[in-house]
Short mmCIF file of C-alpha atoms and ligand atoms in Angstrom, two decimals:
data_model
loop_
_atom_site.label_atom_id
_atom_site.label_comp_id
_atom_site.label_asym_id
_atom_site.label_seq_id
_atom_site.Cartn_x
_atom_site.Cartn_y
_atom_site.Cartn_z
CA MET Z 1 58.37 155.44 147.09
CA TRP Z 2 55.70 154.46 149.40
CA PRO Z 3 54.82 155.82 152.70
CA GLY Z 4 56.27 154.16 156.14
CA VAL Z 5 59.14 153.92 154.51
CA LEU Z 6 62.07 156.23 152.86
CA GLY Z 7 62.11 156.28 149.14
CA ILE Z 8 65.19 157.14 146.88
CA HIS Z 9 65.06 156.46 143.50
CA ILE Z 10 68.39 156.75 141.28
CA THR Z 11 69.45 156.77 138.11
CA THR Z 12 73.06 157.81 137.94
CA VAL Z 13 74.27 156.67 134.65
CA ARG Z 14 72.44 155.85 131.64
CA ILE Z 15 73.04 152.06 131.23
CA GLY Z 16 73.96 150.32 127.88
CA ALA Z 17 72.79 147.09 128.08
CA LEU Z 18 71.77 144.93 130.41
CA MET Z 19 72.07 140.44 130.77
CA SER Z 20 70.30 138.27 133.32
CA ARG Z 21 72.53 135.73 135.40
CA ALA Z 22 70.71 133.08 132.69
CA GLU Z 23 71.93 134.80 129.39
CA MET Z 24 75.05 135.30 130.66
CA ALA Z 25 75.71 131.57 131.56
CA ASP Z 26 74.19 130.84 128.08
CA LEU Z 27 76.35 133.39 126.38
CA LEU Z 28 79.60 131.17 128.04
CA LEU Z 29 78.45 128.00 127.17
CA ASN Z 30 78.44 128.81 123.86
CA GLN Z 31 81.57 130.14 124.05
CA CYS Z 32 82.93 126.90 125.30
CA ALA Z 33 81.14 125.03 122.42
CA ARG Z 34 82.82 127.34 119.71
CA LEU Z 35 86.35 126.64 121.22
CA GLY Z 36 85.36 122.92 121.65
CA ILE Z 37 86.18 123.06 125.13
CA ARG Z 38 84.80 120.07 126.69
CA ILE Z 39 82.45 119.97 129.86
CA SER Z 40 81.84 117.45 132.36
CA TRP Z 41 78.39 117.86 133.78
CA ASN Z 42 77.32 116.23 137.15
CA THR Z 43 80.86 116.05 138.75
CA HIS Z 44 81.12 117.03 142.20
CA ILE Z 45 84.92 118.32 143.47
CA VAL Z 46 85.34 117.19 146.54
CA ASP Z 47 89.44 118.03 146.86
CA PHE Z 48 92.17 120.01 145.30
CA ASP Z 49 95.97 118.92 145.25
CA GLU Z 50 99.06 119.57 143.21
CA ASP Z 51 102.14 117.91 142.85
CA VAL Z 52 105.09 119.97 142.47
CA SER Z 53 107.76 117.89 141.11
CA ALA Z 54 105.84 116.75 138.29
CA GLY Z 55 104.30 120.17 137.51
CA LYS Z 56 100.73 119.38 137.76
CA GLY Z 57 97.16 120.88 139.85
CA VAL Z 58 94.58 118.30 140.83
CA ALA Z 59 91.05 118.52 141.19
CA VAL Z 60 89.58 115.37 142.92
CA GLY Z 61 85.89 114.17 142.14
CA ALA Z 62 83.78 112.68 144.53
CA ASP Z 63 83.79 109.16 142.35
CA GLY Z 64 87.89 109.55 143.15
CA ARG Z 65 88.34 110.59 139.94
CA ARG Z 66 91.62 112.70 139.51
CA TYR Z 67 91.66 115.66 136.90
CA GLU Z 68 95.35 116.53 136.66
CA ALA Z 69 96.15 119.77 134.24
CA ASP Z 70 99.42 122.27 134.23
CA VAL Z 71 96.75 124.57 136.44
CA VAL Z 72 93.42 123.72 137.78
CA VAL Z 73 91.41 127.15 138.25
CA ALA Z 74 89.24 126.05 141.31
CA ALA Z 75 86.02 128.58 140.22
CA ASP Z 76 83.84 126.57 142.70
CA GLY Z 77 82.45 129.68 144.71
CA LEU Z 78 81.74 130.37 148.23
CA GLY Z 79 83.74 127.85 150.77
CA SER Z 80 85.98 126.13 147.48
CA ARG Z 81 87.03 122.97 148.24
CA SER Z 82 90.61 124.46 147.19
CA LEU Z 83 90.87 126.76 150.54
CA ARG Z 84 93.04 124.10 152.29
CA LEU Z 85 95.80 124.76 149.30
CA THR Z 86 95.83 128.06 149.39
CA ILE Z 87 95.18 129.56 152.77
CA GLY Z 88 94.99 126.44 154.50
CA GLU Z 89 91.79 126.69 156.53
CA ASN Z 90 87.96 127.47 155.49
CA VAL Z 91 86.93 131.03 155.68
CA ARG Z 92 84.52 131.61 158.23
CA ALA Z 93 81.45 133.42 157.49
CA VAL Z 94 79.84 135.66 159.60
CA SER Z 95 76.22 136.83 159.27
CA THR Z 96 75.26 140.25 158.44
CA GLY Z 97 72.01 139.62 160.13
CA TYR Z 98 70.08 140.33 157.21
CA VAL Z 99 68.56 138.30 154.32
CA ILE Z 100 68.23 138.93 150.40
CA TYR Z 101 65.05 137.99 148.28
CA ARG Z 102 66.11 137.60 144.84
CA GLY Z 103 64.37 136.55 141.49
CA SER Z 104 64.68 137.33 138.25
CA VAL Z 105 61.65 137.12 135.39
CA SER Z 106 61.71 137.07 131.43
CA THR Z 107 58.84 139.47 130.41
CA LYS Z 108 57.83 136.69 128.01
CA ASP Z 109 56.40 135.02 131.71
CA LEU Z 110 55.06 138.59 132.75
CA GLU Z 111 51.95 138.85 130.51
CA ASN Z 112 49.83 139.57 133.02
CA ALA Z 113 51.80 142.20 134.82
CA THR Z 114 50.14 145.32 133.34
CA VAL Z 115 51.78 147.88 135.34
CA LEU Z 116 55.24 146.78 134.55
CA LYS Z 117 54.26 145.91 130.62
CA GLU Z 118 52.83 149.73 130.28
CA TYR Z 119 56.24 151.19 132.10
CA LEU Z 120 58.39 148.86 130.19
CA GLN Z 121 56.62 149.94 126.98
CA GLN Z 122 56.76 153.68 128.06
CA ASN Z 123 60.25 153.59 129.15
CA PRO Z 124 62.55 151.26 126.53
CA ARG Z 125 65.77 151.75 128.01
CA PRO Z 126 67.08 149.42 130.70
CA GLU Z 127 66.65 150.96 134.24
CA ILE Z 128 67.86 150.18 137.86
CA ARG Z 129 65.94 151.53 140.64
CA LEU Z 130 66.72 151.60 144.08
CA SER Z 131 64.42 152.12 147.28
CA THR Z 132 65.86 152.22 150.44
CA GLY Z 133 64.15 152.88 154.23
CA HIS Z 134 64.67 151.80 157.44
CA ASN Z 135 66.08 148.09 157.72
CA ILE Z 136 65.13 147.58 154.38
CA HIS Z 137 66.44 148.40 150.81
CA ILE Z 138 65.17 147.18 147.18
CA VAL Z 139 66.64 146.91 143.96
CA LEU Z 140 64.49 146.48 140.82
CA THR Z 141 66.40 146.03 137.59
CA MET Z 142 64.42 146.07 134.48
CA TYR Z 143 65.14 146.09 130.64
CA GLN Z 144 62.99 144.98 127.98
CA ARG Z 145 64.06 141.16 128.02
CA GLY Z 146 63.71 140.82 131.58
CA VAL Z 147 63.10 142.30 135.57
CA ALA Z 148 64.73 141.37 138.39
CA PHE Z 149 64.20 142.26 141.71
CA ALA Z 150 66.34 142.01 145.31
CA ILE Z 151 64.71 142.88 148.31
CA THR Z 152 67.21 143.24 151.82
CA LEU Z 153 65.52 142.54 155.15
CA PRO Z 154 67.04 141.64 158.56
CA ASP Z 155 67.16 138.15 159.05
CA ASN Z 156 64.80 137.59 161.78
CA GLN Z 157 61.82 135.82 160.58
CA ARG Z 158 62.89 132.40 160.62
CA GLY Z 159 66.60 131.93 160.81
CA THR Z 160 66.75 129.13 158.02
CA ALA Z 161 68.11 131.17 155.16
CA MET Z 162 71.28 129.36 153.25
CA GLU Z 163 73.67 130.98 150.77
CA SER Z 164 71.99 128.83 148.10
CA TRP Z 165 70.24 130.04 144.94
CA SER Z 166 67.56 126.84 145.09
CA SER Z 167 66.30 127.67 148.20
CA THR Z 168 63.21 129.34 147.84
CA VAL Z 169 60.25 130.41 149.79
CA PRO Z 170 56.67 131.50 148.99
CA VAL Z 171 55.99 135.21 147.83
CA GLU Z 172 53.00 135.77 150.46
CA GLN Z 173 55.79 134.79 153.06
CA LEU Z 174 57.96 137.60 151.82
CA LEU Z 175 55.19 140.06 151.23
CA GLN Z 176 54.23 139.22 155.30
CA SER Z 177 57.30 140.30 156.02
CA ILE Z 178 57.98 143.62 154.50
CA PRO Z 179 56.36 146.22 156.61
CA ASP Z 180 53.72 147.78 154.68
CA GLY Z 181 54.20 145.22 151.80
CA ASP Z 182 50.90 146.36 150.17
CA LYS Z 183 52.35 149.60 149.88
CA LEU Z 184 55.35 149.35 147.89
CA ASP Z 185 56.54 150.78 144.95
CA PRO Z 186 53.85 149.76 142.37
CA LEU Z 187 56.27 147.96 139.94
CA VAL Z 188 57.81 146.19 142.61
CA LEU Z 189 54.63 144.76 143.74
CA ASP Z 190 53.34 143.99 140.40
CA LEU Z 191 56.32 141.81 139.58
CA LEU Z 192 55.99 140.09 142.85
CA ASN Z 193 52.08 139.45 142.10
CA HIS Z 194 53.18 137.80 139.34
CA LEU Z 195 56.08 136.04 139.65
CA PRO Z 196 56.32 131.86 138.74
CA GLU Z 197 56.21 129.46 141.17
CA ARG Z 198 59.62 128.90 143.45
CA GLY Z 199 60.31 132.49 141.91
CA VAL Z 200 61.58 134.06 145.08
CA ILE Z 201 65.39 133.01 146.47
CA GLU Z 202 65.88 133.57 149.84
CA TRP Z 203 69.57 134.04 150.55
CA LYS Z 204 71.51 134.70 153.76
CA LEU Z 205 73.97 137.50 153.40
CA CYS Z 206 77.08 136.33 154.90
CA MET Z 207 80.46 137.98 155.19
CA ARG Z 208 84.11 136.84 155.31
CA ASN Z 209 87.65 138.49 155.81
CA PRO Z 210 89.50 138.78 152.63
CA GLN Z 211 91.94 135.97 151.69
CA ALA Z 212 95.98 136.48 151.89
CA LYS Z 213 96.43 133.89 148.88
CA TRP Z 214 94.81 132.83 146.14
CA THR Z 215 97.27 130.29 144.59
CA SER Z 216 98.36 126.96 146.32
CA GLN Z 217 102.26 126.88 147.14
CA GLY Z 218 103.21 125.60 144.27
CA GLY Z 219 101.16 127.80 141.88
CA HIS Z 220 99.32 125.18 140.33
CA VAL Z 221 96.15 125.20 141.67
CA VAL Z 222 94.55 128.84 141.44
CA GLN Z 223 91.27 130.73 142.65
CA VAL Z 224 89.31 132.83 140.75
CA GLY Z 225 85.77 134.75 141.59
CA ASP Z 226 83.88 134.09 145.03
CA SER Z 227 86.59 130.79 145.79
CA ALA Z 228 88.87 133.59 145.78
CA HIS Z 229 86.98 136.80 147.24
CA SER Z 230 83.48 137.13 148.26
CA PHE Z 231 81.11 139.85 148.28
CA ILE Z 232 77.84 141.07 149.42
CA PRO Z 233 75.64 142.17 147.02
CA THR Z 234 75.62 146.05 147.90
CA SER Z 235 79.28 146.10 146.55
CA GLY Z 236 77.64 145.54 143.25
CA SER Z 237 80.50 143.74 141.68
CA GLY Z 238 80.90 139.84 142.73
CA ALA Z 239 79.95 138.63 139.37
CA THR Z 240 82.15 142.08 137.46
CA MET Z 241 85.09 140.90 139.70
CA ALA Z 242 84.92 137.45 139.19
CA LEU Z 243 85.19 137.97 135.27
CA GLU Z 244 87.77 140.30 135.39
CA ASP Z 245 89.62 137.60 137.41
CA SER Z 246 89.23 135.31 134.40
CA LEU Z 247 90.04 137.66 132.01
CA SER Z 248 93.53 138.52 133.91
CA LEU Z 249 94.30 135.12 134.80
CA ALA Z 250 93.80 133.74 131.45
CA GLU Z 251 96.43 136.65 130.13
CA CYS Z 252 98.79 135.94 132.84
CA LEU Z 253 99.01 132.25 132.42
CA ARG Z 254 99.17 133.61 128.14
CA LEU Z 255 102.46 135.49 129.20
CA GLY Z 256 104.06 132.94 131.84
CA GLY Z 257 103.51 130.31 129.38
CA LYS Z 258 103.40 126.38 130.15
CA ASN Z 259 107.06 126.26 131.31
CA ASP Z 260 105.50 129.30 133.84
CA ILE Z 261 102.35 128.61 135.14
CA PRO Z 262 103.22 129.30 138.54
CA SER Z 263 104.74 132.80 137.76
CA GLY Z 264 101.15 133.05 135.60
CA ALA Z 265 99.01 132.44 138.86
CA LYS Z 266 101.12 134.31 141.35
CA VAL Z 267 101.36 137.67 138.86
CA HIS Z 268 97.93 137.56 138.82
CA GLU Z 269 97.39 137.46 142.30
CA LEU Z 270 99.48 140.38 142.73
CA LEU Z 271 97.58 141.92 140.10
CA ARG Z 272 94.53 141.60 141.14
CA MET Z 273 94.64 141.54 144.78
CA GLN Z 274 94.34 145.13 146.23
CA ARG Z 275 91.54 146.15 143.87
CA VAL Z 276 89.45 143.39 144.75
CA THR Z 277 89.59 143.76 148.34
CA LEU Z 278 88.88 147.57 148.29
CA LEU Z 279 85.60 146.34 146.49
CA GLN Z 280 84.66 143.60 149.35
CA ARG Z 281 84.90 146.36 151.72
CA LEU Z 282 83.05 149.15 149.68
CA GLY Z 283 79.83 146.31 149.97
CA ILE Z 284 80.40 145.84 153.62
CA VAL Z 285 80.62 150.05 154.08
CA VAL Z 286 77.31 150.18 151.58
CA ARG Z 287 75.57 147.54 153.63
CA SER Z 288 76.06 149.39 156.91
CA LEU Z 289 75.09 152.83 155.61
CA LEU Z 290 71.84 151.20 154.04
CA HIS Z 291 70.90 149.85 157.18
CA SER Z 292 72.20 152.81 159.39
CA GLU Z 293 69.66 154.29 162.33
CA ASP Z 294 70.85 157.16 160.55
CA LEU Z 295 68.84 159.06 158.15
CA GLU Z 296 71.75 160.80 156.64
CA SER Z 297 73.65 157.74 156.23
CA ILE Z 298 70.84 156.03 154.01
CA LYS Z 299 70.63 159.16 151.92
CA ARG Z 300 74.34 158.61 151.43
CA ALA Z 301 74.53 155.22 150.61
CA PRO Z 302 72.96 155.19 146.75
CA LYS Z 303 75.95 157.82 146.16
CA ASN Z 304 78.23 155.28 147.36
CA MET Z 305 77.37 152.33 145.17
CA THR Z 306 77.72 154.44 141.85
CA GLN Z 307 80.64 153.26 140.07
CA GLY Z 308 83.47 155.15 139.63
CA LYS Z 309 85.46 155.35 136.16
CA TRP Z 310 88.28 153.53 137.96
CA LEU Z 311 86.05 150.42 138.35
CA TRP Z 312 83.89 151.03 134.80
CA SER Z 313 86.49 151.74 132.93
CA HIS Z 314 89.18 149.12 133.49
CA ARG Z 315 90.39 146.34 131.14
CA ALA Z 316 91.71 143.29 133.43
CA ASP Z 317 93.12 141.57 130.49
CA ALA Z 318 94.84 144.97 128.85
CA TYR Z 319 96.04 145.59 132.48
CA ALA Z 320 98.00 142.16 132.51
CA THR Z 321 99.41 142.75 129.56
CA ALA Z 322 101.07 145.84 130.34
CA ASN Z 323 101.87 145.10 133.70
CA TYR Z 324 103.15 141.47 133.81
CA GLN Z 325 106.93 141.86 133.53
CA LYS Z 326 107.41 144.73 136.38
CA ALA Z 327 104.71 142.45 138.73
CA LYS Z 328 106.92 139.10 137.91
CA GLU Z 329 110.23 140.98 138.88
CA HIS Z 330 108.62 142.11 141.87
CA LEU Z 331 107.48 138.81 143.23
CA GLU Z 332 111.33 138.15 141.76
CA GLY Z 333 112.17 140.81 144.41
CA LYS Z 334 113.90 142.81 141.64
CA SER Z 335 111.93 145.91 142.14
CA THR Z 336 109.03 147.42 143.41
CA PHE Z 337 105.82 147.39 141.90
CA GLU Z 338 102.44 149.69 142.59
CA ASN Z 339 99.03 148.70 140.94
CA THR Z 340 97.47 151.38 138.77
CA ASN Z 341 93.85 149.92 138.73
CA LEU Z 342 92.80 151.52 141.36
CA PRO Z 343 91.07 154.90 142.32
CA PRO Z 344 93.77 157.25 141.19
CA GLY Z 345 95.61 158.44 144.42
CA HIS Z 346 94.43 155.90 146.15
CA VAL Z 347 96.49 154.67 149.12
CA PRO Z 348 95.36 150.83 149.74
CA GLU Z 349 94.42 150.08 153.42
CA GLN Z 350 94.48 146.65 155.38
CA TRP Z 351 91.33 145.79 157.07
CA THR Z 352 89.61 142.76 158.67
CA LEU Z 353 86.04 142.17 158.81
CA GLU Z 354 86.47 141.87 162.56
CA GLY Z 355 87.28 145.41 162.81
CA GLU Z 356 84.48 146.60 160.12
CA VAL Z 357 82.28 144.74 162.58
CA GLU Z 358 83.67 146.61 165.38
CA ARG Z 359 83.27 149.95 163.46
CA GLU Z 360 79.48 149.70 162.84
CA LYS Z 361 78.95 148.36 166.28
CA GLN Z 362 80.27 151.72 167.63
CA GLY Z 363 78.78 153.89 165.13
CA ARG Z 364 81.79 155.23 163.21
CA THR Z 365 81.43 155.17 159.45
CA VAL Z 366 84.12 155.28 156.77
CA ASP Z 367 84.15 157.10 153.81
CA LEU Z 368 86.22 155.19 150.95
CA ARG Z 369 85.47 157.41 148.23
CA ALA Z 370 87.48 160.10 150.47
CA ASN Z 371 90.94 158.13 149.53
CA GLY Z 372 91.86 158.62 145.82
CA ASP Z 373 89.42 159.47 142.67
CA TRP Z 374 86.27 157.84 142.70
CA SER Z 375 84.48 160.11 140.21
CA ILE Z 376 82.24 158.42 137.67
CA ASN Z 377 83.55 160.16 134.11
C1 FAD F 401 71.70 137.45 146.11
C2 FAD F 401 72.90 138.09 145.41
C3 FAD F 401 73.31 138.59 144.76
C4 FAD F 401 74.60 139.54 143.97
N1 FAD F 401 74.40 140.62 143.11
C5 FAD F 401 75.45 141.11 142.24
C6 FAD F 401 75.55 141.96 141.41
O1 FAD F 401 74.40 142.75 141.47
N2 FAD F 401 76.43 142.47 140.85
C7 FAD F 401 77.49 141.50 141.26
O2 FAD F 401 78.41 141.48 140.17
N3 FAD F 401 77.53 140.38 141.40
C8 FAD F 401 76.51 140.13 142.51
N4 FAD F 401 76.75 138.75 143.30
C9 FAD F 401 78.00 137.99 143.45
C10 FAD F 401 77.89 137.27 142.31
O3 FAD F 401 76.70 136.34 141.86
C11 FAD F 401 78.90 136.33 142.66
O4 FAD F 401 80.08 137.12 142.69
C12 FAD F 401 79.25 135.41 141.25
O5 FAD F 401 78.50 134.70 141.16
C13 FAD F 401 80.50 134.57 141.70
O6 FAD F 401 80.79 133.88 140.12
P1 FAD F 401 81.58 132.51 140.53
O7 FAD F 401 81.78 131.71 138.97
O8 FAD F 401 82.83 132.79 141.11
O9 FAD F 401 81.02 131.75 141.74
P2 FAD F 401 79.51 131.04 141.58
O10 FAD F 401 78.53 131.68 140.49
O11 FAD F 401 78.70 130.57 142.60
O12 FAD F 401 79.95 129.35 140.48
C14 FAD F 401 80.27 128.45 141.27
C15 FAD F 401 80.03 127.06 140.20
O13 FAD F 401 80.71 126.28 140.96
C16 FAD F 401 79.62 124.91 141.42
N5 FAD F 401 80.46 124.33 141.96
C17 FAD F 401 80.37 124.54 143.61
N6 FAD F 401 81.14 123.83 144.11
C18 FAD F 401 81.32 122.72 143.27
C19 FAD F 401 82.10 121.40 143.71
N7 FAD F 401 82.48 120.93 144.88
N8 FAD F 401 82.01 120.67 142.57
C20 FAD F 401 82.03 121.03 141.37
N9 FAD F 401 81.05 122.26 140.99
C21 FAD F 401 80.90 123.17 142.17
C22 FAD F 401 78.32 125.80 141.21
O14 FAD F 401 77.82 124.80 141.11
C23 FAD F 401 78.64 127.41 140.55
O15 FAD F 401 78.08 126.70 139.32
C24 FAD F 401 75.55 138.88 144.12
C25 FAD F 401 75.31 137.65 144.71
C26 FAD F 401 74.22 137.27 145.81
C27 FAD F 401 74.79 136.00 146.58
#
């Protein structure tokens, strides 16, 4: 809420707990250690391969080493080297015309940010604040251990932003590019003024078409997370979908067993594809609402970002357990199968990035929430 732009502050549901990316990575790393899973650091994978007759997937290292397994999970993020084996080509990235500035700080490192500190003392529950205005939106996430921000702006400053977590800009540069930057929400301003060195990551926001396949022909290489499906942050779901993928794939592989890895991988793809593709589109639709010229669209956008029960109450592993057999029979041509991990009553629609871009150009909006039950509870 600051002069010059429209300020909308949403608090939709009570947030139970929040965790930073670093905390999540630490948690996963500890679990690997607990289970005795060996990690080989600094191993750059340059290609993937499979030997169907031997029943093996392969990840090829930059040093030529070949890492072989019954199934290789390509979780190497955007522009995965495994795309050659799944869809046969790279997926073209199309710029949204926007850049997102991100940062996340532990509250231990915000000792001198008095406005923020006082706010956190008086408001102990985690909170997400969204403020939007013409061609800008800001998400501020606060919880007792940390604070994070995401500021989305048009990409007309320098044109050098990349899709990289290590591309940073000085905070002064960010403040200069925000219209009325000195009049921001005081909590955001206080955070920006107390960020550590290299605390602002600059990320070019790109969209990609949904991928038709996530598995190699023989089913011994399978993509999960961003390597299978790219998201833009306005979906609010990229990391969640990556985690759901992992739960689903693990359960499908368990049910398929060592002797039927290809079915495990392909059933997983069938169970996940429609759910994920819908959320990819949601991100694109919300982004265009948030950056519309029309005030009413901007006001509608926060409502569209709230996560319906179909989304937040889903258990991807339990879904795989319940649906594995039916989905497998469908893949074998023995029966029909319909996913139920979508909004109840939802009829899946095909979409392409080109179609979405054209729709936006023509000023047409789409209400995904009119298709099925998206209610929160
Ligand atoms: C600015 C921004 C904001 C976001 N906000 C949200 C949000 O609010 N909520 C949400 O749910 N999601 C959000 N996302 C999406 C989320 O970050 C991604 O969906 C998620 O990180 C995907 O996880 P992943 O493990 O598949 O890929 P990544 O997190 O990209 O991990 C890929 C890993 O593979 C490694 N790697 C890459 N190439 C190679 C190679 N050749 N050899 C070896 N290793 C390799 C990388 O180093 C990295 O560790 C956001 C994304 C962006 C960019």
